[in-house]
């Protein structure tokens, strides 16, 4: 329970109201209170908590992480009547259950209600594997929060002579809403995370609705909702994160302009037509690339040695129906190509459509699996990671490969390199096959000069099919690192997992590099953080393991890892939010993370009794970084044995 921190408040009571900071006992949450008008205050903490006061009663828009519980007395508030939520992200509603227990009623946008009322069912049914949809995301409450009123679009709530109208404004979440009210003679819109400041968003990854979208659907919905708020006559925008905006039209226009540089919001009709064209599939499963090399649909390359043994680069044997018996579908292909056994499999990255047949090759042929260093644990322990497209099968590496390592098989020699593009967990491999310089690119795409996607990547953000892949923007670490590999080696033939072999040349690689170089600056223009990777990385704070089997009363260890994208070191304090009756050691842990590095803190957790009828319990990590309240940015799924 989040209680008033009495000693802290007695010391802070000497400060002017607009300068006071507040905290609640039992939580790391801290806040700074600012008076916006006669009846309105803003408490800046994990989000902006807006407090509307009428005498000794109050209405709150979004509750934050709990600092609001410590400032009510100083404002002379004896009762909070309502908490209005803009959306269900944890930083918006961390204190809502406690406020409800103290007598407040809770109102939410209708489309968001299920993530409050029945979030525990959501967690019990959440699919960790083969994820291609990301809305709703995992930044949801741990426990159910009571809802007294779910408002449809344009419905109103009356309180103390004020009319609060709810507008459906999805984008940041699937059910986000904005609240409109005329207060102290001014038309206000509490807009959630639709906009941070003129031209900026709080982050980009929350707008990621589905795979191969890169946030396009979310930001286009967001801009439509923002226009809807402006058309309602709002004179000021009050965001969940960011600053008050008293010129809404100009603020929205600046945001659209910045997003239009990042995405093709209004591509030319002929470009849309080109993007929508479909390509007919070849009549058979395989295509011959050269004398000994074949592309096997949908994602594999097969290299056949003179002794009829073969190696796969990526392997996915079940293209139509994803059931184990369909592994046999590869046998006719191997027979056609004269392959008697599979010696080796090398995966380019962890996505299920590149690896799901590998355990069958291990069982059937005794095939060895060589895995790049940053994927070895991910493939062996997939449930430890919160990533997209993860397969449930465990794949144990027979050999771990390292960056720039030279490998040999049946007279062929290849160099393995870190090749991050579609995901950080990705390798590439280059060498000579049948007299030609080839490069196995996996899903880190490269485009020819006439390709639509080279300059018009509206829904892909230059190879980013989803932010949950984990992708970095700067040279030497992300897509630019992969492109530099191609420039250095200058392959004649690119072996692309899905599309097959295609010719490459130095001019092509140069054009791709030129197209990619502005990306970091374009993203930075949309985001307020010192480093744009912070608003680009949904796993900046994460648990390891992400999922774990537990039993009542049996202690377990977990680690919370903070990734610091900034060049300078950061200082943080971390704690865990767990059910009542559980023990967590330490209660609060300090952490220093060097620039462009990551570090973690270990916690020992002893669970209580298993809740009746529950499959999972969720715990979260609360983080204060350099005095900034990040809320509870990471969760861990605990599976009851």
Coordinates of C-alpha atoms in Angstrom, one line a residue:
X1 CA 0.0 0.0 0.0
X2 CA 1.3 3.4 -0.9
X3 CA 1.0 5.7 2.2
X4 CA 1.8 9.3 2.9
X5 CA 5.5 9.9 3.7
X6 CA 4.8 12.0 6.8
X7 CA 8.4 13.1 7.6
X8 CA 9.1 14.1 4.1
X9 CA 5.9 16.1 3.8
X10 CA 6.5 17.9 7.1
X11 CA 9.8 19.1 5.7
X12 CA 8.4 20.1 2.3
X13 CA 5.4 22.0 3.8
X14 CA 7.7 25.0 4.2
X15 CA 8.1 25.3 0.4
X16 CA 5.8 27.2 -1.9
X17 CA 3.2 24.9 -3.4
X18 CA 4.4 25.3 -6.9
X19 CA 7.9 24.1 -5.9
X20 CA 7.2 21.2 -3.6
X21 CA 8.3 17.7 -4.2
X22 CA 6.4 14.7 -2.9
X23 CA 6.8 11.0 -2.4
X24 CA 4.8 8.1 -1.1
X25 CA 6.2 5.6 1.4
X26 CA 6.7 2.1 0.0
X27 CA 7.5 3.4 -3.5
X28 CA 10.3 5.1 -5.3
X29 CA 7.9 7.5 -6.9
X30 CA 8.7 11.2 -6.5
X31 CA 6.9 14.2 -7.9
X32 CA 7.1 18.0 -8.3
X33 CA 3.8 19.9 -7.9
X34 CA 3.0 22.9 -10.2
X35 CA -0.1 25.1 -10.1
X36 CA -1.5 25.6 -13.6
X37 CA -4.6 27.7 -12.8
X38 CA -6.9 28.5 -9.9
X39 CA -8.4 25.0 -9.8
X40 CA -5.7 22.9 -11.6
X41 CA -2.4 21.4 -10.4
X42 CA 0.1 19.2 -12.2
X43 CA 2.2 16.7 -10.3
X44 CA 5.2 15.8 -12.5
X45 CA 6.3 12.2 -11.8
X46 CA 6.3 9.0 -13.9
X47 CA 3.6 10.9 -15.9
X48 CA 1.9 14.2 -15.5
X49 CA -0.8 13.7 -12.8
X50 CA -3.5 16.5 -13.2
X51 CA -5.4 17.4 -10.1
X52 CA -8.7 19.4 -10.4
X53 CA -9.7 20.8 -7.0
X54 CA -13.2 21.9 -5.8
X55 CA -13.1 22.8 -2.1
X56 CA -11.9 19.7 -0.2
X57 CA -12.7 17.3 -3.1
X58 CA -10.7 16.5 -6.2
X59 CA -10.8 14.8 -9.6
X60 CA -7.5 13.3 -11.0
X61 CA -6.6 12.7 -14.6
X62 CA -4.1 9.7 -14.5
X63 CA -2.7 8.7 -11.2
X64 CA 1.0 8.1 -11.9
X65 CA 3.1 5.9 -9.6
X66 CA 1.9 7.1 -6.3
X67 CA 3.4 10.5 -5.4
X68 CA -0.1 12.0 -5.6
X69 CA -1.0 10.1 -2.4
X70 CA 1.5 12.2 -0.6
X71 CA 0.4 15.6 -1.7
X72 CA -3.3 15.6 -1.2
X73 CA -3.2 16.8 2.4
X74 CA -1.0 19.8 1.5
X75 CA -3.6 20.8 -1.1
X76 CA -6.4 20.5 1.5
X77 CA -8.0 17.6 -0.3
X78 CA -9.9 15.2 1.9
X79 CA -11.5 13.1 -0.8
X80 CA -10.7 12.2 -4.4
X81 CA -14.0 11.5 -6.1
X82 CA -12.9 10.4 -9.5
X83 CA -9.8 9.2 -11.4
X84 CA -10.1 9.6 -15.1
X85 CA -7.6 7.5 -17.1
X86 CA -6.4 8.4 -20.6
X87 CA -5.0 4.9 -21.2
X88 CA -3.8 1.8 -19.3
X89 CA 0.0 2.0 -19.4
X90 CA 1.5 1.4 -15.9
X91 CA 3.0 4.8 -15.5
X92 CA -0.6 6.3 -15.9
X93 CA -2.4 4.1 -13.4
X94 CA 0.0 2.9 -10.7
X95 CA -1.8 4.5 -7.9
X96 CA -5.4 4.1 -9.2
X97 CA -6.2 0.9 -7.3
X98 CA -5.1 2.5 -4.0
X99 CA -7.2 5.7 -4.8
X100 CA -10.2 3.4 -5.5
X101 CA -9.7 1.7 -2.2
X102 CA -9.9 5.1 -0.6
X103 CA -13.2 5.8 -2.2
X104 CA -12.5 7.2 -5.6
X105 CA -14.4 6.1 -8.6
X106 CA -12.6 5.2 -11.8
X107 CA -13.6 6.3 -15.4
X108 CA -11.8 5.0 -18.5
X109 CA -12.3 5.2 -22.3
X110 CA -14.6 2.3 -23.3
X111 CA -12.0 0.7 -25.6
X112 CA -9.5 0.6 -22.8
X113 CA -11.7 -0.8 -20.1
X114 CA -10.7 -4.5 -20.4
X115 CA -7.1 -3.6 -19.6
X116 CA -8.2 -2.3 -16.2
X117 CA -11.1 -4.6 -15.2
X118 CA -9.6 -7.9 -16.4
X119 CA -5.9 -7.4 -17.0
X120 CA -5.2 -10.6 -15.0
X121 CA -7.0 -12.7 -17.6
X122 CA -4.9 -10.9 -20.3
X123 CA -1.7 -11.9 -18.5
X124 CA -2.9 -15.5 -18.1
X125 CA -3.6 -15.8 -21.8
X126 CA -0.7 -13.7 -23.0
X127 CA 1.2 -15.6 -25.7
X128 CA 5.0 -15.3 -25.3
X129 CA 5.9 -17.1 -28.5
X130 CA 5.2 -16.5 -32.2
X131 CA 4.1 -12.9 -31.6
X132 CA 3.3 -10.8 -34.6
X133 CA 0.8 -8.4 -33.0
X134 CA 1.9 -5.8 -30.4
X135 CA -1.3 -3.9 -29.4
X136 CA -2.1 -4.4 -26.7
X137 CA 1.5 -4.2 -25.6
X138 CA 2.9 -5.5 -22.3
X139 CA 3.2 -2.2 -20.6
X140 CA 0.0 -3.0 -18.7
X141 CA -1.1 -3.1 -15.0
X142 CA 0.0 -6.0 -12.9
X143 CA -3.4 -6.5 -11.3
X144 CA -7.1 -5.7 -12.0
X145 CA -8.2 -2.1 -11.4
X146 CA -11.9 -1.5 -10.7
X147 CA -13.8 0.6 -13.3
X148 CA -17.0 2.4 -12.4
X149 CA -17.6 4.0 -15.7
X150 CA -16.4 3.2 -19.3
X151 CA -17.2 6.0 -21.7
X152 CA -17.8 5.7 -25.4
X153 CA -16.5 8.3 -27.8
X154 CA -17.9 11.7 -26.9
X155 CA -19.7 10.5 -23.7
X156 CA -19.5 12.9 -20.8
X157 CA -19.0 12.8 -17.0
X158 CA -20.4 15.5 -14.7
X159 CA -18.6 16.5 -11.6
X160 CA -18.9 19.6 -9.4
X161 CA -20.5 21.5 -12.2
X162 CA -17.8 20.6 -14.7
X163 CA -18.4 18.4 -17.8
X164 CA -15.6 16.1 -18.8
X165 CA -16.0 14.8 -22.3
X166 CA -14.2 11.7 -23.4
X167 CA -12.9 11.5 -27.0
X168 CA -11.6 8.2 -28.5
X169 CA -8.1 8.9 -29.7
X170 CA -6.3 5.6 -30.3
X171 CA -2.7 5.4 -31.5
X172 CA -0.4 5.3 -28.5
X173 CA -2.6 2.4 -27.3
X174 CA -5.5 0.8 -29.1
X175 CA -8.0 2.4 -26.7
X176 CA -6.5 5.7 -25.7
X177 CA -8.8 8.6 -25.0
X178 CA -8.6 12.3 -24.3
X179 CA -10.6 14.3 -21.8
X180 CA -12.0 17.7 -22.6
X181 CA -13.2 20.2 -20.1
X182 CA -13.7 24.0 -19.7
X183 CA -12.0 24.9 -16.5
X184 CA -11.2 28.4 -15.1
X185 CA -12.5 29.9 -18.3
X186 CA -10.2 27.9 -20.6
X187 CA -10.8 24.9 -22.9
X188 CA -8.4 22.1 -21.9
X189 CA -7.7 18.8 -23.5
X190 CA -5.9 16.1 -21.4
X191 CA -4.4 14.2 -24.3
X192 CA -2.5 11.2 -22.8
X193 CA 0.5 10.4 -24.9
X194 CA -0.7 11.6 -28.2
X195 CA 1.9 14.4 -28.2
X196 CA 4.7 15.4 -25.9
X197 CA 5.5 18.9 -27.1
X198 CA 5.2 20.7 -30.5
X199 CA 6.6 18.3 -33.0
X200 CA 7.5 15.5 -30.6
X201 CA 6.2 12.2 -29.2
X202 CA 7.1 10.6 -25.8
X203 CA 8.3 7.4 -27.7
X204 CA 7.8 5.7 -31.0
X205 CA 7.6 2.0 -29.9
X206 CA 4.2 2.3 -28.3
X207 CA 2.7 3.1 -31.7
X208 CA 3.8 -0.3 -33.0
X209 CA 0.5 -2.1 -33.6
X210 CA 1.5 -5.1 -35.7
X211 CA 4.4 -6.8 -37.4
X212 CA 5.9 -5.2 -40.5
X213 CA 4.4 -1.9 -39.6
X214 CA 7.1 0.0 -37.8
X215 CA 4.6 2.2 -36.0
X216 CA 2.9 3.5 -39.2
X217 CA -0.6 2.5 -38.2
X218 CA -0.2 3.9 -34.7
X219 CA 1.1 7.3 -35.7
X220 CA -1.4 7.9 -38.5
X221 CA -4.2 7.1 -36.0
X222 CA -2.5 9.4 -33.5
X223 CA -2.5 12.3 -35.9
X224 CA -6.1 11.8 -36.7
X225 CA -7.0 11.8 -33.0
X226 CA -5.0 14.9 -32.4
X227 CA -6.9 16.7 -35.2
X228 CA -10.1 15.5 -33.6
X229 CA -9.1 17.1 -30.3
X230 CA -8.2 20.4 -32.1
X231 CA -11.5 20.4 -34.0
X232 CA -13.3 20.1 -30.6
X233 CA -12.1 23.6 -29.8
X234 CA -9.5 22.8 -27.2
X235 CA -7.3 25.8 -26.4
X236 CA -4.5 24.0 -24.6
X237 CA -3.1 20.5 -24.7
X238 CA -2.0 18.9 -21.5
X239 CA -0.1 15.7 -22.2
X240 CA 0.8 12.7 -20.0
X241 CA 4.4 13.3 -20.7
X242 CA 5.7 16.7 -21.9
X243 CA 4.7 20.3 -21.6
X244 CA 1.5 22.3 -21.8
X245 CA 0.8 23.5 -25.4
X246 CA -1.3 26.7 -25.8
X247 CA -1.1 26.7 -29.6
X248 CA -2.6 23.2 -30.4
X249 CA -2.8 23.7 -34.2
X250 CA 0.8 24.7 -34.5
X251 CA 2.0 21.9 -32.1
X252 CA 0.1 19.3 -34.2
X253 CA 1.4 20.7 -37.5
X254 CA 4.9 20.5 -36.2
X255 CA 4.4 16.8 -35.2
X256 CA 2.9 15.9 -38.6
X257 CA 5.8 17.6 -40.3
X258 CA 8.4 15.7 -38.3
X259 CA 6.6 12.4 -38.8
X260 CA 6.2 13.0 -42.5
X261 CA 9.9 13.1 -42.8
X262 CA 10.2 9.8 -40.9
X263 CA 7.3 8.0 -42.7
X264 CA 5.6 8.5 -46.0
X265 CA 2.3 9.7 -44.5
X266 CA 1.0 10.6 -48.0
X267 CA 2.9 8.7 -50.6
X268 CA 2.2 9.3 -54.3
X269 CA -0.5 7.1 -55.7
X270 CA 1.9 5.4 -58.1
X271 CA 4.2 4.5 -55.2
X272 CA 1.2 3.0 -53.3
X273 CA 0.4 1.0 -56.4
X274 CA 4.0 -0.3 -56.7
X275 CA 4.0 -1.2 -53.0
X276 CA 0.8 -3.2 -53.2
X277 CA 1.8 -5.4 -56.2
X278 CA 2.1 -9.1 -55.3
X279 CA 4.8 -11.4 -56.7
X280 CA 3.8 -14.9 -57.9
X281 CA 5.5 -17.7 -56.1
X282 CA 7.8 -20.0 -58.2
X283 CA 6.2 -23.3 -59.1
X284 CA 8.4 -25.4 -56.9
X285 CA 9.9 -25.2 -53.5
X286 CA 13.5 -24.5 -54.5
X287 CA 15.5 -22.4 -56.9
X288 CA 19.0 -23.1 -58.1
X289 CA 21.3 -20.1 -57.5
X290 CA 24.5 -21.7 -58.7
X291 CA 26.0 -25.2 -59.2
X292 CA 26.0 -26.1 -55.5
X293 CA 23.7 -23.5 -53.9
X294 CA 19.9 -23.4 -53.7
X295 CA 17.3 -21.1 -52.2
X296 CA 14.6 -23.2 -50.5
X297 CA 11.4 -21.4 -49.8
X298 CA 10.5 -19.6 -47.6
X299 CA 13.8 -18.6 -45.9
X300 CA 16.6 -21.1 -46.4
X301 CA 19.7 -21.5 -48.4
X302 CA 21.1 -25.0 -49.0
X303 CA 24.7 -25.6 -49.9
X304 CA 25.4 -29.1 -51.2
X305 CA 28.9 -30.7 -51.1
X306 CA 30.2 -33.2 -53.6
X307 CA 29.6 -36.1 -51.1
X308 CA 25.9 -35.3 -51.1
X309 CA 26.0 -33.8 -47.6
X310 CA 24.6 -30.3 -47.1
X311 CA 24.4 -27.3 -44.9
X312 CA 21.5 -25.0 -44.3
X313 CA 21.7 -21.3 -43.7
X314 CA 18.4 -20.8 -41.9
X315 CA 15.9 -23.6 -41.8
X316 CA 12.1 -23.5 -41.7
X317 CA 10.5 -26.7 -42.9
X318 CA 6.8 -26.0 -42.3
X319 CA 5.7 -23.2 -44.7
X320 CA 2.0 -23.9 -44.7
X321 CA 0.8 -25.6 -41.5
X322 CA 2.7 -25.1 -38.3
X323 CA 2.5 -28.6 -36.9
X324 CA 5.4 -31.0 -36.2
X325 CA 4.3 -33.7 -38.7
X326 CA 4.9 -31.2 -41.5
X327 CA 8.6 -31.4 -41.0
X328 CA 8.6 -34.2 -43.5
X329 CA 7.7 -31.7 -46.2
X330 CA 11.4 -31.1 -46.7
X331 CA 12.2 -34.7 -47.6
X332 CA 11.0 -34.5 -51.3
X333 CA 13.1 -31.4 -51.8
X334 CA 16.3 -33.1 -50.5
X335 CA 15.6 -36.1 -52.6
X336 CA 15.2 -33.9 -55.7
X337 CA 18.5 -32.3 -55.0
X338 CA 20.3 -35.5 -54.2
X339 CA 21.0 -34.6 -50.6
X340 CA 21.6 -37.6 -48.3
X341 CA 22.3 -35.9 -45.0
X342 CA 22.4 -32.5 -43.4
X343 CA 25.7 -31.9 -41.6
X344 CA 25.2 -28.3 -40.4
X345 CA 22.7 -25.5 -39.8
X346 CA 23.6 -21.8 -39.2
X347 CA 20.7 -19.5 -38.3
X348 CA 20.9 -15.8 -39.4
X349 CA 18.7 -14.7 -36.5
X350 CA 16.2 -15.9 -33.9
X351 CA 12.8 -15.4 -35.7
X352 CA 10.7 -18.5 -35.8
X353 CA 10.4 -18.6 -39.6
X354 CA 14.2 -19.1 -39.8
X355 CA 14.7 -21.8 -37.1
X356 CA 11.6 -23.8 -36.3
X357 CA 12.7 -26.9 -38.3
X358 CA 16.2 -27.1 -36.8
X359 CA 15.4 -29.5 -33.9
X360 CA 14.0 -31.9 -36.4
X361 CA 17.3 -31.8 -38.4
X362 CA 19.2 -32.5 -35.2
X363 CA 17.1 -35.5 -34.4
X364 CA 16.8 -36.8 -38.0
X365 CA 20.4 -36.3 -39.2
X366 CA 22.4 -35.4 -36.1
X367 CA 23.0 -32.0 -37.7
X368 CA 25.2 -29.6 -35.8
X369 CA 24.0 -26.1 -35.1
X370 CA 26.5 -23.2 -35.1
X371 CA 25.0 -20.0 -33.5
X372 CA 26.3 -16.5 -33.4
X373 CA 27.3 -15.4 -29.9
X374 CA 24.5 -12.9 -29.1
X375 CA 21.9 -15.5 -30.1
X376 CA 23.1 -18.6 -28.3
X377 CA 21.3 -18.1 -25.0
X378 CA 18.2 -16.7 -26.8
X379 CA 17.8 -19.9 -28.9
X380 CA 18.5 -22.1 -25.9
X381 CA 16.3 -20.3 -23.5
X382 CA 13.6 -18.4 -25.5
X383 CA 11.3 -17.8 -22.6
X384 CA 13.9 -15.6 -21.0
X385 CA 13.3 -12.9 -23.6
X386 CA 10.5 -10.4 -24.4
X387 CA 11.0 -10.3 -28.1
X388 CA 8.8 -10.8 -31.2
X389 CA 8.6 -14.0 -33.3
X390 CA 10.4 -16.1 -30.7
X391 CA 9.9 -19.9 -31.2
X392 CA 9.0 -22.1 -28.3
X393 CA 11.6 -24.8 -29.3
X394 CA 14.9 -24.9 -27.4
X395 CA 17.9 -25.0 -29.7
X396 CA 21.3 -25.7 -28.1
X397 CA 24.3 -24.6 -30.0
X398 CA 27.1 -27.1 -30.8
X399 CA 29.4 -24.2 -31.5
X400 CA 29.2 -20.5 -30.7
X401 CA 30.4 -18.2 -33.4
X402 CA 32.1 -14.8 -32.9
X403 CA 32.3 -11.6 -34.9
X404 CA 34.8 -11.8 -37.8
X405 CA 35.4 -15.5 -37.1
X406 CA 36.4 -17.6 -40.1
X407 CA 34.7 -21.0 -40.4
X408 CA 35.2 -23.9 -42.7
X409 CA 32.9 -26.7 -44.0
X410 CA 33.7 -29.2 -46.8
X411 CA 36.3 -27.0 -48.5
X412 CA 34.2 -23.8 -48.2
X413 CA 35.4 -20.9 -46.1
X414 CA 33.2 -18.2 -44.7
X415 CA 33.6 -15.2 -42.5
X416 CA 30.8 -14.7 -39.9
X417 CA 30.0 -11.1 -38.8
X418 CA 27.6 -9.3 -36.6
X419 CA 25.0 -8.0 -39.2
X420 CA 22.4 -6.0 -37.2
X421 CA 19.5 -4.5 -39.2
X422 CA 16.1 -6.0 -38.8
X423 CA 17.3 -7.0 -35.3
X424 CA 20.4 -6.6 -33.2
X425 CA 20.4 -10.4 -32.7
X426 CA 21.5 -11.1 -36.3
X427 CA 24.6 -12.3 -38.1
X428 CA 25.7 -12.3 -41.7
X429 CA 28.2 -14.6 -43.5
X430 CA 30.3 -14.0 -46.6
X431 CA 32.7 -16.0 -48.7
X432 CA 33.0 -17.5 -52.2
X433 CA 30.6 -20.1 -53.7
X434 CA 31.0 -21.5 -57.2
X435 CA 33.5 -18.7 -58.0
X436 CA 31.3 -15.8 -56.9
X437 CA 31.5 -13.5 -53.8
X438 CA 28.3 -14.1 -51.9
X439 CA 26.8 -12.6 -48.7
X440 CA 24.1 -14.4 -46.7
X441 CA 22.0 -11.4 -45.4
X442 CA 19.2 -13.1 -43.6
X443 CA 16.4 -10.5 -43.1
X444 CA 18.7 -7.4 -43.0
X445 CA 17.3 -6.1 -46.3
X446 CA 19.3 -4.2 -48.9
X447 CA 17.6 -2.7 -51.9
X448 CA 18.5 -2.0 -55.5
X449 CA 18.4 1.5 -57.0
X450 CA 15.0 1.0 -58.6
X451 CA 13.3 -0.6 -55.6
X452 CA 10.3 1.2 -54.1
X453 CA 11.6 0.4 -50.6
X454 CA 14.9 2.2 -50.9
X455 CA 13.4 5.6 -50.4
X456 CA 9.7 5.0 -49.6
X457 CA 9.7 2.8 -46.5
X458 CA 6.5 4.1 -45.0
X459 CA 5.7 1.1 -42.9
X460 CA 9.2 -0.4 -42.5
X461 CA 11.4 2.4 -41.2
X462 CA 14.4 1.2 -43.1
X463 CA 14.2 -2.5 -42.2
X464 CA 12.5 -2.1 -38.8
X465 CA 9.6 -4.5 -39.0
X466 CA 8.9 -3.9 -35.3
X467 CA 10.6 -2.0 -32.5
X468 CA 10.5 -5.2 -30.4
X469 CA 13.2 -6.7 -32.6
X470 CA 15.6 -4.4 -30.8
X471 CA 17.4 -2.1 -33.2
X472 CA 20.0 0.6 -32.8
X473 CA 20.3 3.8 -34.8
X474 CA 23.9 4.9 -34.7
X475 CA 26.8 3.9 -36.9
X476 CA 28.8 1.0 -35.7
X477 CA 25.9 -0.6 -33.8
X478 CA 22.8 -0.8 -36.0
X479 CA 21.7 -1.1 -39.6
X480 CA 24.6 1.2 -40.6
X481 CA 27.0 -1.4 -39.3
X482 CA 25.5 -4.0 -41.5
X483 CA 25.7 -1.7 -44.6
X484 CA 29.3 -1.0 -43.9
X485 CA 30.0 -4.8 -43.9
X486 CA 28.6 -4.9 -47.4
X487 CA 30.6 -1.9 -48.5
X488 CA 33.8 -3.5 -47.2
X489 CA 33.3 -7.0 -48.7
X490 CA 31.4 -5.8 -51.9
X491 CA 29.6 -9.1 -52.7
X492 CA 28.5 -9.9 -56.2
X493 CA 25.5 -11.8 -55.0
X494 CA 23.2 -11.1 -52.0
X495 CA 21.5 -14.2 -50.5
X496 CA 18.3 -12.8 -49.0
X497 CA 16.3 -15.1 -46.8
X498 CA 12.8 -14.4 -48.2
X499 CA 13.4 -13.1 -51.7
X500 CA 16.3 -15.4 -52.7
X501 CA 19.5 -14.4 -54.6
X502 CA 19.9 -11.0 -56.2
X503 CA 22.9 -9.2 -57.7
X504 CA 24.7 -6.6 -55.7
X505 CA 27.3 -3.9 -56.4
X506 CA 29.2 -1.1 -54.8
X507 CA 26.8 1.6 -56.0
X508 CA 23.8 -0.3 -54.6
X509 CA 25.5 -0.4 -51.1
X510 CA 26.4 3.2 -51.3
X511 CA 22.8 4.2 -52.1
X512 CA 21.5 2.2 -49.2
X513 CA 24.0 3.8 -46.8
X514 CA 23.0 7.3 -48.1
X515 CA 19.4 6.5 -47.6
X516 CA 20.0 5.3 -44.0
X517 CA 22.4 7.9 -42.8
X518 CA 19.7 10.6 -42.0
X519 CA 17.6 8.1 -40.1
X520 CA 19.0 8.8 -36.6
X521 CA 18.4 12.6 -37.0
X522 CA 14.9 12.1 -38.4
X523 CA 14.0 9.9 -35.4
X524 CA 15.7 12.4 -33.0
X525 CA 13.5 15.2 -34.4
X526 CA 10.4 13.3 -33.2
X527 CA 11.6 12.3 -29.7
X528 CA 12.6 14.4 -26.7
X529 CA 15.2 12.1 -25.1
X530 CA 18.9 13.0 -25.1
X531 CA 19.5 9.9 -27.3
X532 CA 16.7 8.8 -29.7
X533 CA 17.4 5.1 -29.0
X534 CA 15.6 5.7 -25.6
X535 CA 12.3 6.3 -27.3
X536 CA 13.0 3.6 -29.8
X537 CA 13.8 0.7 -27.5
X538 CA 10.9 -0.9 -25.6
X539 CA 13.3 -3.2 -23.7
X540 CA 15.5 -0.4 -22.4
X541 CA 14.7 -1.8 -18.9
X542 CA 14.1 -5.5 -18.8
X543 CA 14.0 -8.6 -16.6
X544 CA 16.2 -11.6 -17.1
X545 CA 14.7 -14.0 -17.2
X546 CA 11.5 -12.6 -18.6
X547 CA 9.5 -15.7 -17.8
X548 CA 10.1 -18.2 -15.0
X549 CA 8.4 -21.2 -13.4
X550 CA 7.8 -20.8 -9.7
X551 CA 6.2 -22.5 -6.7
X552 CA 4.7 -21.1 -3.6
X553 CA 7.2 -20.3 -0.9
X554 CA 10.2 -21.2 -3.1
X555 CA 12.6 -18.3 -3.5
X556 CA 14.0 -17.4 -6.9
X557 CA 16.5 -15.0 -8.3
X558 CA 15.9 -12.5 -11.1
X559 CA 17.9 -9.6 -12.6
X560 CA 16.7 -6.2 -13.8
X561 CA 18.9 -4.8 -16.6
X562 CA 19.1 -1.2 -17.6
X563 CA 20.4 -0.3 -21.0
X564 CA 22.0 3.1 -21.1
X565 CA 21.9 4.6 -24.6
X566 CA 23.5 7.9 -23.6
X567 CA 27.2 8.6 -23.8
X568 CA 27.5 9.6 -20.2
X569 CA 27.0 7.3 -17.2
X570 CA 23.6 7.2 -15.4
X571 CA 22.8 6.6 -11.8
X572 CA 19.6 4.7 -11.0
X573 CA 17.6 3.2 -8.1
X574 CA 15.5 0.1 -8.7
X575 CA 12.9 -1.7 -6.7
X576 CA 10.3 -4.5 -7.5
X577 CA 6.5 -4.3 -7.2
X578 CA 5.2 -7.7 -6.1
X579 CA 2.0 -9.0 -4.5
X580 CA 1.4 -8.3 -0.8
X581 CA 3.0 -10.9 1.4
X582 CA 5.9 -11.6 -0.9
X583 CA 9.4 -10.8 0.2
X584 CA 12.0 -9.0 -2.1
X585 CA 15.6 -8.5 -1.3
X586 CA 17.0 -5.9 -1.6
X587 CA 14.1 -3.6 -1.2
X588 CA 15.9 -0.8 -3.1
X589 CA 19.1 -1.2 -5.1
X590 CA 21.4 1.4 -6.6
X591 CA 22.8 0.9 -10.1
X592 CA 25.4 2.8 -12.1
X593 CA 25.5 2.2 -15.9
X594 CA 28.3 3.4 -18.0
X595 CA 27.6 5.2 -21.3
X596 CA 26.5 3.0 -24.2
X597 CA 26.5 0.0 -21.9
X598 CA 24.1 -2.0 -19.8
X599 CA 24.2 -3.4 -16.3
X600 CA 21.8 -5.1 -13.9
X601 CA 20.8 -5.7 -10.3
X602 CA 19.9 -9.1 -8.8
X603 CA 16.9 -9.5 -6.6
X604 CA 15.8 -12.5 -4.5
X605 CA 12.1 -13.0 -4.4
X606 CA 10.1 -15.4 -2.2
X607 CA 6.5 -15.7 -3.5
X608 CA 3.5 -16.2 -1.3
X609 CA 0.5 -18.5 -2.0
X610 CA -0.6 -19.2 -5.6
X611 CA -3.8 -17.1 -6.4
X612 CA -6.8 -19.3 -7.0
X613 CA -7.4 -19.9 -10.7
X614 CA -4.4 -18.0 -11.9
X615 CA -1.8 -19.3 -14.4
X616 CA 0.6 -16.4 -13.9
X617 CA 1.5 -13.6 -11.5
X618 CA 3.3 -10.5 -12.8
X619 CA 5.9 -8.5 -11.0
X620 CA 7.4 -5.2 -12.2
X621 CA 10.5 -3.1 -11.8
X622 CA 10.3 0.5 -10.7
X623 CA 13.2 2.8 -11.8
X624 CA 14.4 6.2 -10.9
X625 CA 17.2 7.3 -13.3
X626 CA 19.2 10.5 -12.5
X627 CA 16.2 11.7 -10.5
X628 CA 13.7 11.0 -13.3
X629 CA 10.8 8.7 -12.4
X630 CA 10.6 6.1 -15.2
X631 CA 7.6 4.4 -13.5
X632 CA 7.5 0.6 -13.9
X633 CA 9.0 0.1 -17.4
X634 CA 9.6 -3.7 -17.2
X635 CA 7.5 -6.7 -16.1
X636 CA 8.3 -10.4 -15.4
X637 CA 5.9 -13.3 -16.0
X638 CA 5.9 -15.9 -13.3
X639 CA 4.4 -19.2 -14.3
X640 CA 2.9 -21.2 -11.5
X641 CA 4.0 -24.9 -11.4

